[in-house]
Every structure is written in C-alpha cells, then in structure tokens.
Coordinates of C-alpha atoms (C1' of nucleotides) in Angstrom, one line a residue:
Chain A
M1 CA -19.3 -265.0 82.8
L2 CA -22.8 -263.7 83.0
E3 CA -21.7 -260.1 82.7
K4 CA -23.3 -259.8 79.3
D5 CA -26.7 -260.4 80.8
F6 CA -26.4 -258.1 83.7
R7 CA -28.2 -255.2 82.2
Q8 CA -31.7 -254.0 81.5
V9 CA -33.7 -256.9 80.2
S10 CA -36.5 -256.5 77.8
C11 CA -39.7 -258.4 78.6
S12 CA -40.7 -258.5 75.0
T13 CA -37.7 -260.6 74.1
C14 CA -37.2 -262.3 77.4
H15 CA -37.0 -266.1 76.8
Q16 CA -37.6 -266.7 80.5
R17 CA -40.9 -264.9 80.3
K18 CA -42.2 -266.8 77.4
E19 CA -41.9 -270.0 79.4
N20 CA -43.3 -268.9 82.7
L21 CA -46.5 -267.6 84.1
L22 CA -46.2 -264.4 82.2
G23 CA -46.0 -266.2 78.9
G24 CA -49.6 -265.6 78.0
L25 CA -49.6 -261.8 78.1
G26 CA -50.6 -259.6 75.2
C27 CA -48.4 -257.1 73.6
D28 CA -50.0 -254.1 75.3
E29 CA -49.7 -255.8 78.7
I30 CA -46.0 -256.5 78.1
S31 CA -45.2 -253.0 77.1
H32 CA -47.0 -251.8 80.2
I33 CA -44.9 -254.0 82.4
E34 CA -41.8 -253.0 80.4
D35 CA -42.4 -249.4 81.3
H36 CA -43.1 -250.0 84.9
K37 CA -40.8 -252.8 86.0
S38 CA -37.3 -252.3 87.3
C39 CA -34.4 -254.5 86.6
N40 CA -31.6 -255.1 89.0
Y41 CA -28.3 -256.9 89.4
Y42 CA -27.8 -258.7 92.7
K43 CA -24.6 -260.0 94.2
K44 CA -24.4 -263.4 95.9
N45 CA -26.0 -263.6 99.3
Q46 CA -28.2 -260.5 98.8
S47 CA -31.6 -260.4 100.3
L48 CA -34.7 -259.9 98.2
F49 CA -37.1 -259.8 101.1
I50 CA -37.3 -261.0 104.6
E51 CA -39.9 -262.7 106.8
G52 CA -42.1 -260.1 108.6
S53 CA -41.9 -257.3 106.0
Y54 CA -44.7 -256.3 103.8
P55 CA -44.6 -257.3 100.1
R56 CA -44.4 -254.5 97.6
G57 CA -44.5 -256.5 94.5
V58 CA -43.2 -259.7 92.8
F59 CA -39.7 -260.6 91.6
C60 CA -39.2 -262.2 88.2
I61 CA -35.9 -264.0 88.1
N62 CA -34.1 -263.5 84.8
E63 CA -30.8 -265.2 85.7
G64 CA -29.4 -266.9 88.8
R65 CA -30.8 -268.9 91.7
I66 CA -32.3 -267.9 95.0
K67 CA -33.3 -269.7 98.1
I68 CA -36.6 -269.3 99.9
Y69 CA -36.2 -270.1 103.5
K70 CA -37.8 -269.8 106.9
R71 CA -36.0 -269.4 110.2
G72 CA -36.8 -271.7 113.0
N73 CA -36.8 -270.7 116.7
E74 CA -33.1 -271.1 117.1
G75 CA -32.4 -269.0 114.0
K76 CA -31.6 -272.0 111.9
E77 CA -32.8 -271.7 108.3
Q78 CA -35.0 -274.2 106.7
I79 CA -34.9 -273.9 102.9
I80 CA -38.4 -274.4 101.5
Q81 CA -37.6 -273.9 97.9
I82 CA -34.9 -273.0 95.4
A83 CA -36.0 -270.8 92.6
K84 CA -34.2 -270.3 89.3
G85 CA -34.3 -268.2 86.1
G86 CA -37.8 -267.9 84.9
D87 CA -39.5 -268.3 88.3
L88 CA -41.7 -265.7 89.8
V89 CA -41.1 -265.2 93.5
G90 CA -42.8 -263.4 96.3
F91 CA -46.3 -263.2 95.1
R92 CA -47.9 -265.5 97.7
A93 CA -47.7 -263.0 100.6
M94 CA -49.2 -260.4 98.3
F95 CA -52.4 -262.4 98.0
S96 CA -52.6 -263.3 101.6
E97 CA -52.6 -259.6 102.5
D98 CA -50.0 -260.3 105.1
V99 CA -46.3 -260.0 105.8
Y100 CA -43.9 -262.4 104.2
K101 CA -43.7 -265.7 106.2
V102 CA -40.5 -266.6 104.4
S103 CA -37.3 -264.9 103.3
A104 CA -35.5 -264.9 100.0
E105 CA -31.8 -264.5 99.3
T106 CA -29.6 -264.9 96.2
L107 CA -27.4 -268.0 96.1
E108 CA -25.3 -266.5 93.3
E109 CA -25.1 -263.5 91.1
C110 CA -28.6 -262.7 89.8
N111 CA -30.5 -260.5 87.4
I112 CA -34.0 -259.9 88.7
C113 CA -36.9 -257.8 87.5
F114 CA -39.4 -256.3 89.9
I115 CA -43.0 -255.6 89.2
S116 CA -45.0 -253.6 91.7
R117 CA -48.0 -254.9 93.6
E118 CA -50.4 -252.6 91.9
D119 CA -49.2 -253.4 88.4
F120 CA -49.3 -257.1 89.1
L121 CA -52.7 -257.2 90.7
S122 CA -54.3 -255.1 87.9
L123 CA -52.7 -257.5 85.4
M124 CA -54.3 -260.3 87.2
D125 CA -57.7 -258.6 87.2
S126 CA -57.6 -258.1 83.5
N127 CA -56.0 -261.3 82.4
P128 CA -57.8 -264.6 83.0
T129 CA -54.9 -266.7 81.7
L130 CA -52.5 -265.2 84.1
R131 CA -55.0 -265.7 86.9
K132 CA -55.5 -269.3 86.1
G133 CA -51.8 -269.8 85.8
I134 CA -51.3 -268.3 89.3
I135 CA -54.0 -270.4 90.8
K136 CA -52.6 -273.5 89.2
E137 CA -49.1 -272.6 90.4
L138 CA -50.3 -272.1 94.0
S139 CA -52.1 -275.4 93.9
T140 CA -49.2 -277.3 92.6
E141 CA -46.9 -275.9 95.2
L142 CA -49.4 -276.8 97.8
A143 CA -49.2 -280.4 96.7
D144 CA -45.4 -280.2 96.6
R145 CA -45.3 -279.0 100.1
A146 CA -47.6 -281.8 101.3
N147 CA -45.1 -284.1 99.8
F148 CA -42.2 -282.2 101.5
I149 CA -43.9 -282.5 104.8
T150 CA -44.4 -286.3 104.4
N151 CA -40.8 -286.7 103.4
M152 CA -39.6 -284.8 106.4
A153 CA -41.8 -286.8 108.8
Q154 CA -41.2 -290.3 107.4
K155 CA -38.0 -290.5 105.5
S156 CA -34.5 -290.9 107.0
V157 CA -31.9 -288.2 106.3
R158 CA -30.2 -290.6 103.8
E159 CA -33.5 -290.9 101.9
R160 CA -34.1 -287.2 102.0
L161 CA -30.7 -286.4 100.8
A162 CA -31.2 -288.7 97.7
F163 CA -34.5 -287.0 97.1
S164 CA -33.0 -283.5 97.5
L165 CA -30.2 -284.3 95.1
L166 CA -32.8 -285.3 92.5
L167 CA -34.7 -282.1 93.0
L168 CA -31.5 -280.1 92.7
M169 CA -30.7 -281.8 89.4
D170 CA -33.7 -280.0 88.0
I171 CA -32.5 -276.7 89.3
Y172 CA -28.9 -277.1 88.2
V173 CA -29.6 -278.6 84.7
G174 CA -26.5 -279.3 82.7
E175 CA -24.2 -278.1 85.5
P176 CA -23.1 -279.5 88.8
I177 CA -25.0 -278.7 91.9
N178 CA -23.3 -275.8 93.6
L179 CA -24.5 -275.1 97.1
S180 CA -22.7 -274.6 100.4
R181 CA -22.8 -277.6 102.6
E182 CA -24.8 -275.5 105.1
D183 CA -27.4 -274.5 102.6
M184 CA -27.7 -278.1 101.4
A185 CA -28.1 -279.3 105.0
N186 CA -30.8 -276.7 105.5
F187 CA -32.6 -277.9 102.5
V188 CA -32.4 -281.5 103.5
G189 CA -33.3 -280.7 107.0
T190 CA -30.3 -282.0 108.9
A191 CA -27.1 -281.0 110.6
T192 CA -24.2 -279.9 108.3
E193 CA -22.0 -282.7 109.7
T194 CA -24.5 -285.4 109.0
L195 CA -25.0 -284.1 105.5
I196 CA -21.2 -284.3 104.8
R197 CA -21.0 -287.8 106.1
L198 CA -23.8 -289.0 103.9
L199 CA -22.4 -287.2 100.9
K200 CA -19.2 -289.1 101.6
D201 CA -21.1 -292.4 101.7
F202 CA -22.8 -291.6 98.3
K203 CA -19.4 -290.7 96.9
E204 CA -17.8 -294.0 98.1
E205 CA -20.8 -295.9 96.6
A206 CA -20.2 -293.9 93.4
Y207 CA -23.7 -292.4 93.2
I208 CA -22.2 -288.9 93.0
E209 CA -18.8 -287.2 92.5
T210 CA -17.6 -284.0 94.0
H211 CA -15.2 -281.3 92.9
A212 CA -14.7 -278.9 95.8
R213 CA -18.3 -278.0 96.8
K214 CA -19.7 -279.0 93.4
I215 CA -21.7 -282.2 93.1
T216 CA -22.4 -284.2 90.0
V217 CA -24.9 -287.1 90.1
L218 CA -23.6 -290.2 88.5
D219 CA -26.3 -292.7 89.2
R220 CA -29.7 -291.1 89.0
N221 CA -31.6 -294.4 89.2
K222 CA -29.9 -295.5 92.3
L223 CA -30.7 -292.2 94.0
M224 CA -34.3 -292.7 93.0
S225 CA -34.4 -296.1 94.6
I226 CA -32.9 -294.7 97.8
A227 CA -35.3 -291.8 97.8
G228 CA -38.1 -294.3 97.3
I229 CA -39.5 -293.0 94.1
Chain B
M1 CA -76.8 -285.9 119.1
L2 CA -76.2 -284.5 115.6
E3 CA -79.0 -286.5 114.1
K4 CA -81.1 -283.5 113.5
D5 CA -78.5 -282.0 111.2
F6 CA -78.0 -285.1 109.1
R7 CA -80.3 -284.2 106.4
Q8 CA -80.4 -281.9 103.4
V9 CA -78.9 -278.6 104.3
S10 CA -80.0 -275.4 102.7
C11 CA -77.1 -273.1 101.5
S12 CA -79.2 -270.0 101.9
T13 CA -79.6 -270.5 105.7
C14 CA -76.3 -272.4 106.2
H15 CA -74.4 -270.7 109.0
Q16 CA -71.2 -272.4 108.0
R17 CA -71.4 -270.9 104.5
K18 CA -71.8 -267.4 105.7
E19 CA -68.5 -267.6 107.5
N20 CA -66.4 -269.3 104.8
L21 CA -65.2 -268.7 101.3
L22 CA -68.7 -268.9 99.9
G23 CA -70.0 -266.1 102.2
G24 CA -69.8 -263.5 99.5
L25 CA -72.2 -265.1 97.0
G26 CA -75.2 -263.4 95.7
C27 CA -78.8 -264.8 96.0
D28 CA -78.9 -266.0 92.5
E29 CA -75.6 -267.8 92.8
I30 CA -76.7 -269.4 96.1
S31 CA -79.9 -270.7 94.6
H32 CA -78.0 -272.1 91.6
I33 CA -75.7 -274.0 93.9
E34 CA -78.6 -275.1 96.0
D35 CA -80.2 -276.7 93.0
H36 CA -77.0 -278.4 91.8
K37 CA -75.2 -279.5 94.9
S38 CA -75.7 -282.8 96.7
C39 CA -75.7 -283.3 100.4
N40 CA -74.5 -286.4 102.1
Y41 CA -74.2 -288.1 105.4
Y42 CA -70.8 -289.8 106.0
K43 CA -70.0 -292.4 108.7
K44 CA -66.8 -292.3 110.6
N45 CA -63.7 -293.4 108.6
Q46 CA -65.3 -292.9 105.3
S47 CA -63.2 -291.8 102.3
L48 CA -64.1 -288.5 100.5
F49 CA -61.3 -288.9 97.9
I50 CA -58.0 -290.7 97.5
E51 CA -54.6 -289.8 96.2
G52 CA -54.3 -290.6 92.5
S53 CA -58.0 -290.1 91.6
Y54 CA -59.3 -287.2 89.5
P55 CA -61.2 -284.5 91.3
R56 CA -64.8 -284.1 90.3
G57 CA -65.7 -281.2 92.5
V58 CA -65.3 -279.6 96.0
F59 CA -66.6 -280.7 99.3
C60 CA -68.1 -278.2 101.7
I61 CA -68.1 -279.6 105.2
N62 CA -71.3 -278.7 107.1
E63 CA -70.7 -280.8 110.2
G64 CA -67.9 -283.0 111.4
R65 CA -64.1 -283.3 111.0
I66 CA -62.0 -284.9 108.3
K67 CA -58.3 -285.6 107.9
I68 CA -56.3 -284.7 104.8
Y69 CA -53.3 -287.0 104.6
K70 CA -50.7 -288.4 102.4
R71 CA -49.2 -291.9 102.4
G72 CA -45.5 -292.3 102.6
N73 CA -43.6 -295.1 101.0
E74 CA -44.2 -297.6 103.7
G75 CA -47.9 -296.8 103.6
K76 CA -47.8 -294.7 106.8
E77 CA -50.1 -291.8 106.8
Q78 CA -48.9 -288.2 107.3
I79 CA -51.8 -286.0 108.3
I80 CA -51.3 -282.7 106.5
Q81 CA -54.4 -280.9 107.8
I82 CA -57.6 -281.5 109.7
A83 CA -60.7 -279.7 108.3
K84 CA -63.8 -279.0 110.2
G85 CA -67.3 -277.6 109.7
G86 CA -67.3 -274.7 107.3
D87 CA -64.1 -275.7 105.5
L88 CA -64.0 -276.3 101.8
V89 CA -62.0 -279.3 100.9
G90 CA -60.5 -280.8 97.7
F91 CA -60.4 -277.7 95.4
R92 CA -56.6 -277.6 95.1
A93 CA -56.3 -280.6 92.8
M94 CA -59.1 -279.1 90.7
F95 CA -56.9 -276.1 89.8
S96 CA -53.7 -278.0 89.3
E97 CA -55.6 -280.0 86.6
D98 CA -54.1 -283.1 88.1
V99 CA -55.0 -286.0 90.3
Y100 CA -55.3 -285.6 94.0
K101 CA -52.0 -285.7 95.7
V102 CA -53.6 -286.3 99.1
S103 CA -56.5 -288.3 100.5
A104 CA -59.4 -287.2 102.7
E105 CA -61.3 -289.3 105.2
T106 CA -63.9 -288.5 107.9
L107 CA -62.7 -288.7 111.5
E108 CA -66.3 -288.8 112.8
E109 CA -69.9 -288.7 111.5
C110 CA -70.1 -285.9 109.0
N111 CA -72.6 -284.0 106.9
I112 CA -70.9 -282.8 103.7
C113 CA -72.2 -281.1 100.6
F114 CA -70.7 -281.6 97.2
I115 CA -70.4 -279.0 94.4
S116 CA -69.4 -280.2 91.0
R117 CA -66.2 -279.0 89.3
E118 CA -68.1 -277.2 86.5
D119 CA -70.4 -275.4 88.9
F120 CA -67.6 -274.3 91.1
L121 CA -65.3 -273.2 88.3
S122 CA -68.0 -271.2 86.6
L123 CA -68.8 -269.6 89.9
M124 CA -65.2 -268.6 90.2
D125 CA -65.2 -267.1 86.8
S126 CA -68.1 -264.9 87.5
N127 CA -67.4 -264.0 91.1
P128 CA -64.2 -261.9 91.8
T129 CA -64.8 -262.0 95.5
L130 CA -64.8 -265.8 95.6
R131 CA -61.8 -265.8 93.4
K132 CA -59.8 -263.5 95.6
G133 CA -60.9 -265.6 98.6
I134 CA -59.6 -268.7 97.0
I135 CA -56.3 -267.2 96.0
K136 CA -55.9 -265.8 99.5
E137 CA -56.7 -269.2 101.0
L138 CA -54.2 -271.0 98.8
S139 CA -51.5 -268.4 99.7
T140 CA -52.2 -268.7 103.4
E141 CA -52.1 -272.4 103.4
L142 CA -48.8 -272.2 101.5
A143 CA -47.4 -270.2 104.3
D144 CA -48.8 -272.6 106.9
R145 CA -47.1 -275.5 105.1
A146 CA -43.8 -273.7 105.0
N147 CA -44.1 -273.4 108.8
F148 CA -45.1 -277.0 109.0
I149 CA -42.0 -278.1 107.1
T150 CA -39.8 -276.0 109.3
N151 CA -41.3 -277.5 112.4
M152 CA -40.9 -281.0 111.2
A153 CA -37.2 -280.3 110.3
Q154 CA -36.1 -278.5 113.4
K155 CA -38.4 -279.2 116.3
S156 CA -38.2 -282.2 118.6
V157 CA -41.2 -284.5 118.9
R158 CA -42.0 -283.0 122.2
E159 CA -42.1 -279.5 120.7
R160 CA -44.1 -280.6 117.8
L161 CA -46.6 -282.3 120.1
A162 CA -47.2 -279.2 122.0
F163 CA -47.6 -277.3 118.8
S164 CA -50.0 -279.8 117.4
L165 CA -52.1 -279.8 120.6
L166 CA -52.5 -276.0 120.2
L167 CA -53.5 -276.4 116.6
L168 CA -56.0 -279.1 117.6
M169 CA -57.5 -276.8 120.2
D170 CA -58.7 -274.6 117.4
I171 CA -60.2 -277.5 115.6
Y172 CA -62.0 -278.9 118.7
V173 CA -63.2 -275.6 120.2
G174 CA -65.2 -276.1 123.4
E175 CA -64.7 -279.8 123.4
P176 CA -61.9 -282.2 124.2
I177 CA -59.5 -283.2 121.4
N178 CA -60.7 -286.6 120.2
L179 CA -58.4 -288.4 117.9
S180 CA -57.0 -291.9 117.9
R181 CA -53.4 -292.1 119.1
E182 CA -52.4 -293.3 115.7
D183 CA -54.0 -290.4 113.9
M184 CA -52.4 -288.0 116.4
A185 CA -49.0 -289.6 115.9
N186 CA -49.5 -289.3 112.2
F187 CA -50.3 -285.6 112.6
V188 CA -47.3 -284.9 114.9
G189 CA -45.1 -287.0 112.7
T190 CA -43.8 -289.7 115.1
A191 CA -44.4 -293.3 116.2
T192 CA -47.5 -294.0 118.1
E193 CA -45.5 -295.3 121.1
T194 CA -43.5 -292.1 121.3
L195 CA -46.6 -290.0 121.2
I196 CA -48.2 -292.0 124.0
R197 CA -45.1 -291.6 126.2
L198 CA -45.0 -287.8 125.6
L199 CA -48.7 -287.5 126.3
K200 CA -48.0 -289.3 129.6
D201 CA -45.3 -286.8 130.4
F202 CA -47.6 -283.8 129.6
K203 CA -50.2 -285.4 131.8
E204 CA -47.8 -285.9 134.7
E205 CA -46.7 -282.3 134.3
A206 CA -50.3 -281.3 134.4
Y207 CA -50.4 -279.5 131.0
I208 CA -53.2 -281.8 129.8
E209 CA -55.7 -284.3 131.2
T210 CA -57.1 -287.3 129.4
H211 CA -60.3 -289.3 129.6
A212 CA -59.9 -292.4 127.6
R213 CA -58.7 -291.1 124.2
K214 CA -60.0 -287.5 124.8
I215 CA -57.5 -284.8 125.7
T216 CA -58.2 -281.5 127.4
V217 CA -55.5 -278.8 127.5
L218 CA -55.1 -277.4 131.0
D219 CA -52.1 -275.1 130.5
R220 CA -52.2 -273.4 127.2
N221 CA -49.3 -271.0 128.0
K222 CA -47.0 -273.8 129.0
L223 CA -47.7 -275.6 125.8
M224 CA -47.0 -272.4 123.9
S225 CA -43.6 -272.0 125.6
I226 CA -42.7 -275.7 124.9
A227 CA -43.8 -275.3 121.2
G228 CA -41.6 -272.2 121.1
I229 CA -44.3 -269.7 120.2
Chain C
dC1 C1' -68.0 -314.3 127.1
dG2 C1' -64.5 -314.2 123.6
dA3 C1' -62.2 -311.8 119.8
dG4 C1' -59.8 -308.1 118.4
dC5 C1' -58.3 -303.7 118.1
dG6 C1' -56.4 -299.7 120.2
dA7 C1' -53.7 -298.2 124.0
dT8 C1' -49.7 -298.7 126.9
dT9 C1' -45.3 -300.1 128.8
dG10 C1' -40.5 -302.0 128.6
dA11 C1' -36.0 -302.8 126.7
dA12 C1' -32.7 -302.6 123.2
dA13 C1' -31.0 -300.7 118.9
dA14 C1' -30.3 -297.2 115.7
dG15 C1' -30.1 -292.9 113.7
dA16 C1' -28.9 -288.3 114.1
dC17 C1' -27.0 -284.4 116.7
dT18 C1' -23.6 -281.9 119.4
dC19 C1' -19.2 -280.6 120.5
dA20 C1' -14.5 -280.2 119.6
dA21 C1' -10.8 -280.3 116.8
dC22 C1' -8.5 -280.1 112.4
dC23 C1' -7.9 -279.2 107.6
dA24 C1' -7.9 -276.6 103.2
dC25 C1' -8.5 -273.0 100.6
dC26 C1' -8.5 -268.1 99.5
dG27 C1' -7.9 -263.3 99.7
dT28 C1' -5.4 -259.7 102.3
dG29 C1' -1.9 -257.0 103.8
dG30 C1' 2.8 -256.6 105.1
Chain D
dC1 C1' 6.1 -263.4 97.8
dC2 C1' 4.7 -265.2 102.0
dA3 C1' 2.6 -265.2 106.5
dC4 C1' -1.9 -264.5 108.5
dG5 C1' -6.7 -264.8 109.4
dG6 C1' -11.0 -266.4 108.3
dT7 C1' -14.5 -269.1 106.4
dG8 C1' -16.2 -273.3 105.0
dG9 C1' -15.5 -278.2 104.8
dT10 C1' -14.3 -282.6 107.2
dT11 C1' -13.6 -286.0 110.8
dG12 C1' -14.0 -288.3 115.4
dA13 C1' -16.3 -289.5 119.6
dG14 C1' -19.8 -289.5 122.8
dT15 C1' -24.6 -288.6 123.9
dC16 C1' -29.4 -288.5 123.4
dT17 C1' -33.7 -288.7 121.2
dT18 C1' -36.5 -291.6 118.8
dT19 C1' -37.7 -295.8 116.8
dT20 C1' -38.5 -300.7 116.8
dC21 C1' -40.0 -304.9 118.5
dA22 C1' -42.3 -307.5 121.8
dA23 C1' -45.5 -308.1 125.2
dT24 C1' -49.4 -306.9 128.0
dC25 C1' -53.6 -304.5 129.1
dG26 C1' -58.3 -303.1 128.7
dC27 C1' -62.1 -301.9 126.5
dT28 C1' -65.9 -302.5 123.1
dC29 C1' -68.7 -305.0 120.1
dG30 C1' -70.8 -309.0 118.4

DNA sequence: CGAGCGATTGAAAAGACTCAACCACCGTGG
DNA sequence: CCACGGTGGTTGAGTCTTTTCAATCGCTCG
C-alpha cells in the first residue's frame, strides 16, 4: 500500500522534514542535503545499525517504524524507543564519538534517508536553530529515560503495560498497534508469556480489543489510571 | 575536614573546572563567570532543585556528592545518577525549555557554585568547545541510561547490586561507599530489606566488607562477573 | 537517659518467570 | 488442492525471586 512512496524523496517537499528537527533549514541548506543524501527502501526486520559499530551518519525516517534496542547479557532485546516517520535516528553516537550503544531495526517496510556524518555536523556548525533543536531533543530524551528507568524500577508489569500501550498509541496514530508479542514484551520489559496473559486481562476488562496481533485501545482513561498518570 | 574548602572558590584556580566541561574556557570567559557566579555551602540532605520547578541556571559541584532522583507514583525515590565534585548538574532542563523532571539533593556537605541560565547560555553561544562538550555529555548520558533501562528490565536485584557497587566505586574513589541503605536501595531499584539481605550475602561471600553503613569492595572482579560485565 | 530513626531479621504472600505443551495461521512444495 | 513445516501466539503448572508487613535491634542526638 505504501508502494507509491517507496522512491526517491525530495527534502524540499518532504512533509516529515517540515515538522521535525530539520524544519528550520534554509533553501540552500536543503538543496545541499538533497544532493548529498541517499534514500533507501527497507524491508521489514532489516537492520539500520548495530551496537558496537561506528556511526557514519544519521537516518531520517520518511515512512515506517523502527525499534531502537539494546541487548542484555543473555541476548534478550530491551526496546528503548520506537521511532516513526519524521524522526531522526542514530545521531547520538555520532556526538559521543563512540560506537553505537544500541541497535536499530525496521519493524515494517520503511523509506529512510541517510545523511553522512560530515554533512550533518557541518550543518550543525552553521545552523544555530538546528543545533538548539538537537540539544533540546537530547535533553528531552534524557528526561524521558529518567522516567523510563523509574517506571521499570517501581511499577508492576501490569502498570508498565498500560503505560506502554499509551506510548504506542502516539506511535500508531489512527491505526491499531501492530507489534509482535515478543517485541511488545521487550518494550514493556517482561516475558512474552506474561505480556500475553496481561493483554488477555485487559481484553476481558474491555480496555483494549485485538484482531490477530493488532491491538486497539478502547478505554484510554482506564489505562491512564492503571499506569498511574 | 573539608572546612577549609567551604568558602568562595575561584574558577581560575579551580582544579575541578580544569577537568570538566568548563575546562576549555578562555581567560576572559572565566573572569566573566567568576564575577557572576555565586558559591554556596550546602548541608547534608539539602535540596538543589525539585521536579516541577523551572531551572534558573546550572550547578557546578566543587566538593561533595549529590543524588539526582525522580519520585514514582507512591512517592518512592528512584536515584538516576549520583554526581560528585567536578560535575555540572541541572543543565538538561534548561535546554528542554521545560521544568525539571528530576530533583537533586546533597548526600553530604557540599560546596557548589551556581551559574545563571543567561550566563551559561551565552557562554554556549560563543564557545564551540563548550557546546560540543555539552552535546557529547548529553549523548553519553543517553547511552548510559539506555544501559540502565536494560539492566533494570533484565537483571536480577543481585546482579544490579553488583553493578551498582561498581558504579559507586567510581564515585567514592579512595574511600568507602557511604550511602544510607535506603538511598542505595533506591539506586539499585529494590526494597531496602532486599538490599540489606543481599549486602549480607556479599559480605558472607567476602566480596565486600562493611563498617556501619560504609561499604568497601574487596573483590572487584567477582562483582564484575556477577554483574555480567 | 529516652526518643527516634535507620538498620536488620523473620515469615508469609504475591508477582513474575520458566518450562513444556499446544494451537493457529501461513506460505511452500508436492 | 492439500499435506507439511515453521513461526508466532496462547495456555497451564510449578518454582523462585522479591516484596510486604511486622517486629526487634542499635546507635546517635538532644
């Protein structure tokens, strides 16, 4: 269904760009990126980058969703974040001058542009708006992660699931949440079986409904009260 | 013992500054800060800032340790980070143009300088080195927190305790770890009683020794293997 | 010396995980 | 067209870690 979009995207007309961190660029800057970026189609479950490799640039998601995750000692994934169209991904490691500490993989078919490290950094040097946007973004995510840590440490799995479903609603706007049970468990931070049992509870209590793997939230307020918001 | 340091500190001779993010400042910049900063002595358990308030500047710790924490729904603290002499604290919320999402409180007697928001931001505008340092710091902490989240989600309390003790060794260099059991439990993310029981285990297995509340690590390697490093 | 807080211990309960089995759907190849 | 194999989803049962609640201890500070 997305076939029409799976081709070279133009930054100058890209609606995603206008809303994201690159929204404040000038015409000359855009045309420079336009000439230097590459634009690629990704299949489901394809890797963008993996933990331990060196960053070569940033990914600008045009269409599709990707998971950012970290592997624990037993190889189990912990999903840290799910990014969607419009999000910039992979720039953190570039700044820390270190290898990636997380991995990124598509959750569905994606269309993603790539801007090289050099181009992006020089853009940042010359554009204070972009710079401030990046710093603000980093700071906001830092606060999000402090919250994530606190949730992990103090909330029950049931509470975390409610919280996660609310987060996922903002990532799957206007469509049902569509994640494998395993990915969802790795996002909530629990075992797949536990996740399934709790989803069943929520379904029986009519907070959500499911069609195959797809989940629709029916009672947002109730989930908020369970999550403790 | 620290009485001698509890007075006005000079940035130009401050050893902490030379090692931290402000190490790359020029003479004129330093003297400007020198004139505008304030320097304060804090007692133990004093608050630097609390969640929900607006940031008015950054704190530069000259001496002493502070905890950065977030309160969960039941009011329980989750310690996100422990900062020590030389660390800059409280600048993240300044960039996100939002209220603090965490609180900060001294763990012991401290000597802390304060630089106003305006001074710090103008310094950042004019000094690319500082700017890059800040961005790098934010990125590094983001990676640390991804790791923290993964630990919380996947490791047992025993493993997390071993990991936390190793982190604390780097914060209490050359002296025993000195935290209340409750603070330590809130750092590890567990109940105080559970923490105490596990400390007892570690003591019986001779990985650590304790004198009153103070903890000395005896077998670093063993802790590393327990933590899974 | 007494109050009170932090530290410690014990016992019971609860939450979550593991393991094992089963089901359901889907695409493939005969 | 259908049997087959495989993956992902679901369920059950038992176990174990961790929490909770309650009680005691011990030290420090007025």
